[in-house]
Amino acid sequence: MAPNNRQRKAGKSSRSITNVEKRKDSHYALMISQFMYISLCLVLAGAITISHRTFLAALFENDRHFSHLSTLERELAFRTEMGFYFSYFKTIISAESVYDGLFQVMNDNITEYPSTINTLKRFNLYPELIVGWAYRIYISTSDFLGHRTKICWTVNRGEGLSPVQSCEGLGEPAYFYVEAAFLLNGLMLGFFFLFGTFLSKSIFGGLITVACFMFNHGEATRVMWTPPLRESFGYPFFVLHMFVVSYILRNKITSYLFALLIGGIQICFMLSWQFAQFALLTQTLAVTAVYLLQYISIETFKVFLKGQTVGLLSSFVLLFGNEMLLTSFFASTLLAAWVLVVGNPFFTRFKNQLAIFFWQSGTFVIVTLVLKLFIGKMLILEDDAHIGEILKSKFTSFKNFHTMLYTCAKEFDFIEQETIWKLLQTLVLPSAVFAFVAVAFHLLRNEIQFFKESKGTSSESTTQTKHRVVQKEKEDAELVYHSLQLLAFTAMALLIMRLKLFWTPHLCLYTSLLASKYIFPLGSKEKHYALLAVLVACMAWTGVDNLQVQLGRVGEFSNIPMEELVEWIKAKTPQDAVFAGAMPTMATVKLCTLRPIVNHPHYEDAGLRERTKLVYNIYSRKPLSQVKANLDKLGVQYIIIEDMWCSYKAKTGCSLPEIWDLEDKQYQGSQAACHRIKKNPESYFQLVFKNNIYHVFQLLSS
């Protein structure tokens, strides 16, 4: 019997070894499968990045024929805020050293003459600083290696215009600058692919996100037309930031290393764009709601809050104490969220979960409002007061000079019906709404099930059992977050058309959930993918036409009147001559002539708004003596008047003289000062230059 027992034991041992080997083989196979899946995702993301960067560059070239413009013409092509930001890149690369360039932008007495300001603090110029630093390294390295960085030739412009030299290549500053913006936004679409894949747990979800983005490209981004704007550098970091937050919410992360990751990405976002605080406000509200609804634990919530706090405080330091960050609703909301964390032992005393929710929600709202008012009064800062006024003007009859300058601009009006119609035609809006409704039903069903099971376990005495039920049923934190984030972006876009650049990409991302078998268990993969293929084909019916319209936009930049003005200023005025005029024109004057200006397009600062209001007296109906006195307060020597600003109006009540009528009721019916100056400048002004667009008047001594 003994030998037989030994044989049976040996047989069991042999089978055990075989099972272990099978498990190892299965484990290795799973690892290989995951590696292949991740590799495929990264390869596709890389291909999408390169393709989108190339597409953006092609659209930009087609629109301006940028490769055949002179250096001056390229600078003129960067109108309004674009030229304003590009001028600081030019300062950085033209300085004797990076440190000298940094000193110049931190001690700038040209932008708001006669004041000396730290523009790095005021205008979120870190992209220009970093890209300028990279350009200097590229040029010095290329010179050391003997590498040719650009090719130049002479372009005959015809029509009696003098020939110009045009250079193409990364050695040309404007080329290097726009390439940085296009590359970053190429990466952004690569991030969106990975984001959609993660959210839907399917590569097809990522591909649908990219397809929707491209089919609605004109409604999702404007970087191909306006590369220097802050959103071109800031928004890609926000996409990555949302991606990391989604990963933390889904996986219930409690490691504080992820807090540092959130903080690091947030710093890049906030240093690049002054609007970052408003986007992050919506994110904080959404994640706080996720916490209040018990989809994440307090430990996971603290990881998120620590990351945002690190990002906010670090940005505050790196922006040299920019007070707008502390007086923002974002900062107040973040502090209120920390109050919820600190007060958690108090709130959990209540046995009823509904009571806890209402106590926490009420506390959060009240603390946010109180902190906002208290911090604002304490710091006596009104830089963001115009935001409240703009929103007030949307819903009431309230109007003033500053709100009219905003709301008369197309970008700050309510969203256009044309935009809604385009999103309907490409099916991205119906698809996102359908996905949203499906997710809402899914979450509601899970909430009902959670409520029933929590009632069934209420008699159990152990906290561990209750915790296990919560963790089992509350697994869709990232879906709740993105649903709330989409609602916030929808409200923002409906109120201010410019903010559709947040809404449309998020619609595309949310549409990726149509590929989620978790939300749509349609049976076989083949059936599910076939339906998705039909959907994408229907989207392409209009989407491809949209792409062809963009590719068919062919033009050649030319602005001879502005070129004449710039050349005259450089040739006929002293280097320290002080100019004032319309905000977009002042950006060009600063960029191309380096003459001091008193106002510019960065309208977020309260002091700058008042400066611009004094300059725009030239378009009011005030007496010329009063107009000149207001210009003298700013030290203006030359005023540039444009007929368009004197009479043009996009809609009734939006010409500058009509806007001034809101405040200067005693002068209503009088002729605008800009017209009177051109007819009879009296003893206050002297015409020194004019062409068919611009009139330059020198202020005479009293």
XYZ file of C-alpha atoms in Angstrom:
702
model
C 0.000 0.000 0.000
C 2.809 2.367 0.764
C 4.148 2.491 -2.780
C 0.665 3.208 -4.089
C 0.287 6.085 -1.622
C 3.598 7.505 -2.734
C 2.496 7.216 -6.356
C -0.761 9.068 -5.635
C 1.148 11.811 -3.766
C 3.568 12.085 -6.646
C 0.647 12.326 -9.035
C -0.934 15.132 -6.990
C 2.380 16.919 -6.848
C 2.737 16.611 -10.588
C -0.752 18.000 -11.194
C -0.029 20.841 -8.730
C 3.143 21.776 -10.611
C 1.229 21.666 -13.866
C -1.477 24.006 -12.470
C 1.169 26.441 -11.223
C 2.807 26.417 -14.637
C -0.553 27.030 -16.278
C -1.221 29.960 -13.967
C 2.238 31.365 -14.725
C 1.641 30.942 -18.436
C -1.748 32.613 -18.089
C -0.161 35.443 -16.105
C 2.572 35.942 -18.696
C -0.008 35.844 -21.484
C -2.048 38.501 -19.694
C 1.045 40.667 -19.206
C 1.960 40.325 -22.883
C -1.620 41.141 -23.881
C -1.649 44.260 -21.684
C 1.753 45.306 -22.992
C 0.566 44.935 -26.583
C -2.628 46.867 -25.816
C -0.751 49.741 -24.165
C 1.821 49.773 -26.968
C -0.933 49.934 -29.596
C -2.597 52.823 -27.743
C 0.675 54.748 -27.516
C 1.492 54.144 -31.188
C -1.966 55.366 -32.227
C -1.662 58.381 -29.904
C 1.709 59.221 -31.465
C 0.310 58.940 -34.989
C -2.656 61.150 -34.064
C -0.317 63.708 -32.486
C 1.847 63.973 -35.600
C -1.160 64.047 -37.944
C -2.926 66.798 -36.007
C 0.210 68.905 -35.751
C 0.685 68.603 -39.535
C -2.972 69.439 -40.161
C -2.786 72.581 -38.012
C 0.379 73.765 -39.742
C -1.205 73.199 -43.169
C -4.328 75.201 -42.254
C -2.214 78.045 -40.887
C -0.037 78.138 -43.997
C -3.032 78.027 -46.346
C -4.762 80.861 -44.521
C -1.828 83.308 -44.537
C 0.718 81.952 -47.039
C 2.975 82.353 -44.011
C 6.048 80.880 -45.673
C 6.235 83.780 -48.157
C 5.775 86.671 -45.741
C 8.513 88.979 -44.565
C 9.423 89.221 -40.890
C 7.389 92.425 -40.580
C 4.379 90.929 -42.352
C 4.461 87.917 -40.025
C 4.423 90.226 -37.047
C 1.536 92.185 -38.549
C -0.330 88.904 -39.053
C -0.374 88.451 -35.270
C -3.173 90.905 -34.606
C -4.562 92.123 -31.255
C -3.682 89.814 -28.298
C -1.606 87.564 -30.548
C 0.835 90.347 -31.330
C 0.824 91.409 -27.697
C 2.021 87.979 -26.502
C 4.413 87.452 -29.404
C 6.125 90.752 -28.574
C 7.412 89.233 -25.312
C 8.797 86.200 -27.129
C 10.596 88.704 -29.358
C 11.941 90.476 -26.257
C 13.273 87.216 -24.795
C 15.108 86.125 -27.965
C 16.410 89.621 -28.786
C 17.950 90.246 -25.369
C 21.663 89.765 -24.782
C 20.920 86.796 -22.528
C 17.962 84.898 -21.104
C 18.472 86.674 -17.797
C 18.490 90.059 -19.497
C 15.276 89.144 -21.315
C 13.741 87.982 -18.046
C 14.709 91.280 -16.419
C 13.107 93.229 -19.272
C 9.756 91.448 -19.037
C 9.777 91.778 -15.247
C 10.596 95.496 -15.433
C 8.591 96.661 -18.441
C 8.029 100.409 -18.834
C 6.776 100.202 -22.436
C 3.484 98.322 -22.108
C 1.672 100.679 -19.704
C 3.688 103.893 -19.917
C 4.754 105.532 -17.648
C 4.259 102.671 -15.176
C 6.844 99.906 -14.778
C 5.133 96.535 -14.424
C 6.075 92.886 -14.018
C 4.469 91.473 -17.156
C 5.367 87.916 -16.140
C 3.044 88.422 -13.169
C 0.266 90.117 -15.093
C 0.017 88.360 -18.455
C 0.861 84.642 -17.955
C 3.937 84.853 -20.173
C 5.676 81.638 -19.109
C 5.012 80.053 -22.547
C 6.944 82.895 -24.195
C 9.711 82.584 -21.620
C 10.093 78.824 -22.092
C 9.718 78.841 -25.888
C 12.118 81.797 -26.111
C 14.641 79.951 -23.963
C 14.243 76.845 -26.167
C 14.743 78.978 -29.295
C 17.993 80.420 -27.959
C 19.280 76.919 -27.135
C 18.274 75.700 -30.607
C 20.062 78.566 -32.363
C 23.245 78.335 -30.259
C 23.398 74.539 -30.668
C 22.801 74.791 -34.423
C 25.492 77.438 -34.764
C 27.906 75.247 -32.830
C 27.166 72.243 -35.054
C 27.111 74.313 -38.230
C 23.501 73.342 -38.890
C 21.500 75.594 -41.209
C 18.285 76.679 -39.476
C 16.452 78.586 -42.223
C 16.312 79.252 -45.944
C 15.736 82.790 -47.264
C 14.681 84.193 -50.611
C 13.267 87.380 -52.132
C 9.524 87.605 -52.708
C 8.162 89.998 -55.343
C 4.853 91.248 -53.936
C 3.671 93.019 -57.104
C 1.094 95.863 -57.198
C 3.845 98.452 -56.888
C 5.046 97.090 -53.549
C 8.723 96.684 -52.789
C 10.161 93.134 -52.725
C 10.711 91.578 -49.301
C 12.996 88.905 -47.915
C 11.211 85.828 -46.627
C 12.792 83.089 -44.521
C 11.437 79.628 -43.755
C 12.618 77.195 -41.089
C 12.830 76.840 -37.329
C 15.582 79.449 -37.250
C 12.925 82.031 -38.108
C 11.478 83.201 -34.750
C 7.834 83.260 -35.860
C 8.155 79.731 -37.299
C 9.679 78.358 -34.112
C 6.983 80.012 -31.995
C 3.961 78.730 -33.927
C 5.556 75.286 -34.212
C 5.609 75.079 -30.399
C 1.875 75.854 -30.300
C 1.045 73.353 -33.053
C 3.128 70.585 -31.493
C 1.492 71.098 -28.099
C -1.971 70.952 -29.661
C -0.989 67.893 -31.653
C -0.188 66.286 -28.312
C -3.544 67.480 -27.015
C -5.429 65.366 -29.555
C -3.161 62.441 -28.687
C -4.172 62.957 -25.054
C -7.829 63.013 -26.101
C -7.424 59.639 -27.829
C -5.928 58.097 -24.696
C -8.567 59.856 -22.594
C -11.447 58.498 -24.668
C -9.892 55.032 -24.609
C -9.561 55.165 -20.825
C -13.057 56.512 -20.227
C -14.784 53.961 -22.461
C -12.313 51.117 -21.798
C -12.111 50.648 -25.556
C -9.768 51.818 -28.298
C -12.863 52.478 -30.378
C -13.917 55.050 -27.767
C -10.635 56.891 -28.288
C -11.021 56.762 -32.067
C -14.593 58.100 -31.854
C -13.327 60.989 -29.700
C -10.719 61.883 -32.311
C -13.184 61.505 -35.188
C -15.711 63.789 -33.473
C -13.009 66.356 -32.732
C -11.839 66.432 -36.344
C -15.365 66.510 -37.803
C -16.079 69.533 -35.590
C -12.587 70.993 -35.753
C -13.674 74.580 -36.363
C -15.923 74.501 -33.291
C -13.409 72.678 -31.072
C -10.266 74.788 -31.483
C -8.942 77.944 -33.124
C -5.232 77.375 -32.633
C -4.744 77.081 -36.419
C -5.858 80.704 -36.819
C -4.591 82.201 -33.547
C -1.557 80.224 -32.286
C -0.198 82.824 -29.799
C -3.389 83.010 -27.688
C -3.215 81.696 -24.111
C -5.634 78.833 -24.748
C -3.219 77.399 -27.325
C -0.673 76.801 -24.577
C -2.982 76.287 -21.597
C -5.823 74.043 -22.744
C -3.677 70.960 -23.585
C -2.519 70.911 -19.953
C -6.118 71.082 -18.760
C -6.964 68.032 -20.877
C -4.088 66.143 -19.259
C -5.172 67.424 -15.844
C -8.716 66.092 -16.318
C -7.262 62.774 -17.500
C -5.230 62.339 -14.306
C -8.187 63.370 -12.119
C -10.371 60.797 -13.906
C -7.775 58.090 -13.261
C -7.665 58.980 -9.560
C -11.460 58.927 -9.258
C -11.902 55.592 -11.023
C -9.153 53.814 -9.108
C -9.885 55.460 -5.734
C -6.246 56.593 -5.476
C -5.036 57.580 -1.997
C -1.330 58.005 -2.774
C -0.165 61.580 -2.371
C 2.259 61.143 -5.261
C -0.773 61.686 -7.460
C -1.425 64.927 -5.600
C 1.989 66.125 -6.746
C 1.168 65.009 -10.295
C -2.087 66.984 -10.270
C -0.266 69.989 -8.799
C 2.514 69.873 -11.396
C 0.141 69.755 -14.372
C -2.043 72.440 -12.812
C 0.959 74.747 -12.470
C 1.621 74.434 -16.213
C -2.036 75.222 -16.884
C -2.270 78.218 -14.567
C 1.026 79.751 -15.665
C -0.115 79.598 -19.288
C -3.632 81.030 -19.150
C -5.347 83.586 -16.920
C -8.679 81.827 -17.519
C -7.382 78.622 -15.877
C -8.898 79.560 -12.514
C -12.421 79.478 -13.979
C -11.949 76.089 -15.639
C -10.488 74.700 -12.410
C -13.437 76.152 -10.494
C -15.824 73.952 -12.494
C -13.581 70.961 -11.837
C -13.475 71.596 -8.083
C -17.257 71.919 -7.957
C -17.696 68.670 -9.914
C -15.251 66.620 -7.799
C -16.704 68.043 -4.580
C -20.130 66.882 -5.741
C -18.647 63.443 -6.434
C -17.412 63.370 -2.838
C -20.695 64.625 -1.364
C -22.543 61.896 -3.271
C -20.178 59.364 -1.640
C -18.565 58.120 -4.842
C -15.105 58.624 -3.394
C -13.719 58.411 0.112
C -12.417 61.373 2.045
C -8.856 60.089 1.509
C -9.224 60.180 -2.289
C -10.872 63.602 -2.025
C -7.894 64.855 -0.018
C -5.486 63.686 -2.743
C -7.390 65.839 -5.235
C -7.566 68.843 -2.902
C -3.882 68.642 -2.003
C -2.969 68.565 -5.681
C -5.111 71.608 -6.435
C -3.799 73.441 -3.382
C -0.191 72.772 -4.362
C -0.965 73.960 -7.886
C -2.677 77.147 -6.711
C -0.071 78.181 -4.154
C 2.851 77.345 -6.446
C 1.276 79.329 -9.279
C 0.683 82.243 -6.914
C 4.401 82.258 -6.043
C 5.605 81.773 -9.637
C 3.297 84.585 -10.796
C 4.918 86.835 -8.182
C 1.859 87.110 -5.978
C -0.846 87.618 -8.600
C -3.714 88.635 -6.316
C -6.416 87.532 -8.780
C -5.613 83.924 -7.899
C -6.429 84.500 -4.234
C -9.573 86.562 -4.827
C -10.975 84.107 -7.367
C -13.971 81.865 -6.741
C -11.606 78.955 -7.377
C -9.545 79.768 -4.276
C -12.666 80.287 -2.146
C -14.191 77.032 -3.371
C -10.986 75.156 -2.642
C -10.882 76.506 0.911
C -14.553 75.618 1.392
C -13.808 72.051 0.267
C -11.083 71.840 2.911
C -13.657 72.974 5.487
C -15.725 69.909 4.544
C -12.693 67.686 5.104
C -11.812 69.230 8.462
C -15.442 69.169 9.573
C -16.011 65.574 8.519
C -16.163 64.239 12.130
C -18.981 66.696 12.835
C -20.991 65.871 9.702
C -20.715 62.091 10.210
C -22.469 62.381 13.578
C -25.735 62.453 11.676
C -27.140 58.989 11.048
C -29.244 59.976 8.048
C -27.163 60.138 4.835
C -29.536 62.674 3.283
C -29.063 64.979 6.260
C -25.276 64.680 5.922
C -25.502 65.593 2.245
C -27.601 68.722 2.843
C -25.478 69.867 5.795
C -22.281 69.472 3.782
C -23.726 71.101 0.647
C -25.116 74.059 2.561
C -21.877 74.552 4.454
C -19.875 74.392 1.227
C -21.967 77.049 -0.545
C -22.096 79.427 2.437
C -18.377 79.165 3.214
C -17.495 79.723 -0.467
C -19.552 82.934 -0.683
C -18.347 84.265 2.672
C -14.695 83.604 1.821
C -15.051 85.207 -1.608
C -16.498 88.397 -0.110
C -14.048 88.461 2.796
C -10.891 87.896 0.700
C -12.048 90.418 -1.904
C -12.693 93.091 0.729
C -9.470 92.335 2.547
C -7.259 92.601 -0.557
C -9.346 95.446 -2.076
C -9.005 93.996 -5.569
C -11.522 94.473 -8.378
C -9.685 92.899 -11.305
C -12.312 90.170 -11.674
C -15.306 92.430 -10.978
C -16.027 92.606 -14.710
C -16.829 88.868 -14.749
C -19.781 89.388 -12.421
C -20.856 92.441 -14.392
C -20.783 90.514 -17.673
C -22.938 87.743 -16.186
C -25.269 90.350 -14.687
C -25.667 91.999 -18.087
C -26.640 88.629 -19.580
C -29.723 88.303 -17.395
C -30.667 91.903 -16.593
C -30.758 95.292 -18.282
C -27.476 96.243 -16.562
C -24.972 97.894 -18.903
C -21.846 99.956 -18.512
C -18.902 100.924 -20.671
C -16.808 97.843 -19.894
C -19.575 95.243 -20.190
C -20.600 96.686 -23.560
C -17.051 96.372 -24.888
C -17.242 92.677 -23.984
C -20.793 91.791 -24.941
C -20.690 93.691 -28.234
C -17.859 91.398 -29.291
C -19.098 88.271 -31.024
C -16.925 86.021 -28.865
C -18.625 87.150 -25.640
C -22.194 87.022 -26.886
C -24.561 84.101 -26.335
C -23.717 81.035 -28.396
C -24.769 81.275 -32.035
C -27.530 79.102 -33.465
C -25.101 78.247 -36.262
C -22.794 76.519 -33.779
C -25.652 74.400 -32.395
C -26.736 73.536 -35.927
C -23.232 72.426 -36.916
C -22.943 70.183 -33.853
C -26.341 68.678 -34.686
C -25.376 68.030 -38.306
C -22.253 66.096 -37.347
C -24.310 64.152 -34.773
C -21.834 64.868 -31.987
C -24.426 66.753 -29.924
C -27.171 64.082 -30.270
C -24.588 61.346 -29.590
C -23.315 63.057 -26.442
C -26.878 63.688 -25.228
C -27.757 60.042 -25.841
C -24.653 58.915 -23.937
C -25.469 61.365 -21.137
C -29.018 60.011 -20.762
C -27.717 56.420 -20.766
C -25.126 57.255 -18.091
C -27.786 59.056 -16.025
C -30.050 55.977 -16.112
C -27.093 53.743 -15.283
C -26.146 55.876 -12.277
C -29.754 56.150 -11.126
C -30.210 52.385 -11.310
C -27.058 51.848 -9.273
C -28.151 54.428 -6.705
C -31.492 52.660 -6.240
C -29.725 49.326 -5.869
C -27.276 50.827 -3.400
C -30.148 52.278 -1.363
C -31.908 48.914 -1.199
C -28.787 47.018 -0.196
C -27.779 49.645 2.376
C -31.210 49.273 3.977
C -30.758 45.525 3.979
C -27.413 45.826 5.740
C -28.457 48.546 8.185
C -29.007 45.942 10.859
C -25.453 44.662 10.533
C -23.266 45.999 13.261
C -19.860 46.087 11.639
C -18.607 49.142 9.840
C -16.569 46.864 7.596
C -19.668 45.325 6.061
C -21.198 48.699 5.328
C -17.953 49.916 3.813
C -17.815 46.905 1.547
C -21.312 47.617 0.211
C -20.460 51.254 -0.480
C -17.297 50.320 -2.356
C -19.164 47.728 -4.418
C -21.971 50.025 -5.490
C -20.223 53.385 -5.788
C -17.837 52.598 -8.589
C -18.656 55.232 -11.210
C -16.993 58.326 -9.782
C -15.380 59.299 -13.090
C -18.734 59.089 -14.896
C -20.377 61.376 -12.354
C -17.436 63.780 -12.623
C -17.547 64.006 -16.431
C -21.323 64.334 -16.476
C -21.136 67.301 -14.103
C -18.161 68.751 -15.979
C -20.102 68.534 -19.240
C -23.071 70.338 -17.693
C -20.759 73.120 -16.465
C -19.133 73.521 -19.875
C -22.557 73.555 -21.544
C -23.713 76.423 -19.334
C -20.472 78.327 -19.980
C -20.741 77.921 -23.764
C -24.402 78.946 -23.897
C -23.628 82.162 -22.009
C -20.339 83.077 -23.739
C -19.703 81.763 -27.228
C -15.922 81.838 -26.842
C -16.198 79.126 -24.175
C -17.494 76.611 -26.700
C -13.800 75.710 -26.926
C -14.319 73.874 -23.615
C -17.730 72.474 -24.505
C -17.202 71.013 -27.974
C -14.078 68.951 -27.087
C -15.858 67.611 -23.999
C -18.848 66.613 -26.128
C -16.404 64.645 -28.278
C -14.869 63.021 -25.206
C -18.240 62.143 -23.713
C -19.302 60.546 -27.001
C -16.547 57.952 -26.447
C -18.839 56.336 -23.856
C -20.935 54.999 -26.721
C -18.142 52.434 -27.128
C -18.345 51.361 -23.488
C -19.754 47.866 -23.071
C -20.177 48.709 -19.395
C -22.766 51.390 -20.247
C -24.096 49.742 -23.422
C -24.080 45.924 -23.004
C -25.287 45.194 -26.545
C -24.147 41.591 -26.690
C -21.400 40.648 -29.117
C -18.513 42.965 -29.887
C -19.187 42.613 -33.599
C -22.713 43.990 -33.250
C -21.560 46.853 -31.026
C -18.679 47.858 -33.305
C -20.886 47.620 -36.388
C -23.305 50.131 -34.856
C -20.396 52.426 -33.980
C -19.049 52.171 -37.521
C -22.461 53.193 -38.889
C -22.533 56.141 -36.471
C -19.073 57.354 -37.496
C -20.028 56.993 -41.176
C -23.094 59.180 -40.581
C -20.939 61.718 -38.721
C -18.479 61.743 -41.618
C -21.225 62.727 -44.067
C -21.061 66.319 -42.801
C -17.767 66.085 -40.904
C -15.665 65.491 -44.001
C -17.297 68.507 -45.655
C -16.309 70.596 -42.631
C -12.695 69.482 -42.998
C -12.730 70.275 -46.717
C -14.062 73.757 -45.989
C -11.175 74.342 -43.603
C -8.610 72.991 -46.054
C -10.168 75.080 -48.809
C -9.629 78.298 -46.859
C -6.790 79.744 -48.929
C -5.573 83.293 -48.530
C -2.504 85.495 -48.453
C -1.938 87.963 -45.660
C -1.525 91.585 -46.612
C -2.132 94.707 -44.540
C -0.557 97.590 -46.436
C -2.209 100.399 -44.385
C -0.852 98.959 -41.136
C 2.540 98.381 -42.749
C 2.631 102.038 -43.828
C 1.704 103.141 -40.319
C 4.405 101.014 -38.690
C 7.098 102.157 -41.127
C 6.142 105.797 -40.574
C 6.295 105.404 -36.778
C 9.743 103.812 -36.952
C 11.074 106.458 -39.328
C 9.406 109.652 -38.129
C 8.925 109.429 -34.362
C 11.435 109.301 -31.474
C 12.070 105.944 -29.802
C 10.398 107.225 -26.631
C 7.281 108.593 -28.360
C 4.158 107.521 -26.432
C 1.163 106.140 -28.386
C -2.466 105.447 -27.599
C -5.341 104.073 -29.658
C -7.545 101.045 -30.148
C -6.376 98.029 -28.145
C -5.627 95.738 -31.132
C -3.611 98.437 -32.881
C -1.587 99.168 -29.764
C -0.448 95.551 -29.608
C 0.930 95.869 -33.143
C 2.610 99.207 -32.392
C 4.387 97.695 -29.403
C 5.439 94.552 -31.287
C 6.686 96.188 -34.482
C 8.033 99.553 -33.288
C 8.867 99.026 -29.583
C 7.353 102.446 -28.870
C 5.780 102.964 -25.415
C 1.998 102.505 -25.322
C -0.511 103.323 -22.598
C -3.166 100.686 -23.280
C -3.282 97.186 -24.763
C -5.673 94.216 -25.337
C -5.155 92.447 -21.996
C -8.379 93.816 -20.523
C -8.581 91.714 -17.339
C -6.786 94.246 -15.113
C -8.965 96.904 -13.431
C -6.310 99.600 -13.869
C -5.906 98.807 -17.554
C -9.669 99.002 -18.058
C -9.669 102.526 -16.669
C -6.665 103.488 -18.825
C -8.438 102.205 -21.932
C -11.578 104.087 -20.980
C -9.576 107.331 -20.844
C -8.041 106.606 -24.264
C -11.433 105.733 -25.752
C -12.647 109.230 -24.826
C -11.519 109.960 -28.371
C -14.605 108.028 -29.564
C -16.988 109.760 -27.139
C -18.978 112.932 -27.777
C -17.082 114.927 -25.123
C -15.557 118.357 -25.916
C -12.070 118.097 -27.445
C -10.582 119.989 -24.512
C -11.809 117.287 -22.135
C -10.634 114.509 -24.474
C -7.148 115.984 -24.619
C -7.032 116.501 -20.853
C -7.785 112.805 -20.306
C -5.045 111.793 -22.754
C -2.598 114.156 -21.055
C -3.202 112.339 -17.767
C -1.614 109.259 -19.345
C 1.296 111.106 -20.948
C 0.089 110.378 -24.498
C 1.970 112.133 -27.319
C 0.355 110.502 -30.367
C -3.210 109.209 -30.754
C -4.125 106.789 -33.568
C -7.726 107.047 -34.781
C -9.427 104.440 -36.961
C -12.691 105.153 -38.767
C -13.949 101.649 -38.029
C -13.876 102.235 -34.298
C -15.625 105.573 -34.722
C -18.646 104.335 -36.667
C -18.632 100.541 -37.002
C -21.135 98.520 -35.011
C -21.741 94.784 -35.111
C -25.283 95.387 -33.828
C -27.457 98.272 -32.687
C -25.964 100.207 -29.802
C -22.464 98.788 -30.230
C -20.569 101.610 -31.913
C -18.238 103.314 -29.443
C -20.096 106.669 -29.536
C -23.318 104.783 -28.686
C -21.583 102.922 -25.862
C -20.391 106.248 -24.464
C -23.994 107.495 -24.511
C -24.653 105.173 -21.550
C -22.440 107.397 -19.368
C -22.357 110.741 -21.200
C -26.083 111.360 -21.501
C -25.519 115.119 -21.460
C -23.630 114.883 -24.768
C -26.095 112.647 -26.632
C -26.775 113.929 -30.139
C -23.381 115.605 -30.479
C -20.907 114.523 -33.119
C -18.260 112.053 -31.955
C -14.891 113.562 -31.038
C -13.066 111.327 -33.529
C -15.016 112.927 -36.388
C -14.547 116.451 -35.059
C -10.780 115.999 -34.679
C -10.400 115.018 -38.326
C -12.462 117.996 -39.486
C -11.127 120.616 -37.075
C -8.441 119.560 -34.549
C -8.518 123.127 -33.142
C -5.476 123.900 -30.987
C -5.335 120.509 -29.297
C -4.209 118.088 -32.021
C -2.149 118.137 -35.202
C -2.490 115.609 -38.021
C 0.940 114.068 -38.734
C 0.062 110.924 -40.725
C -2.897 109.455 -42.543
C -3.822 106.778 -45.031
C -7.143 105.197 -45.946
C -7.454 103.499 -42.522
C -5.350 105.287 -39.913
C -5.070 108.916 -38.811
C -2.275 109.838 -36.392
C -2.596 113.058 -34.410
C 0.103 114.587 -32.245
C -1.076 116.203 -29.019
C -0.048 119.844 -28.912
C 1.306 121.537 -25.831
C -1.265 123.573 -23.923
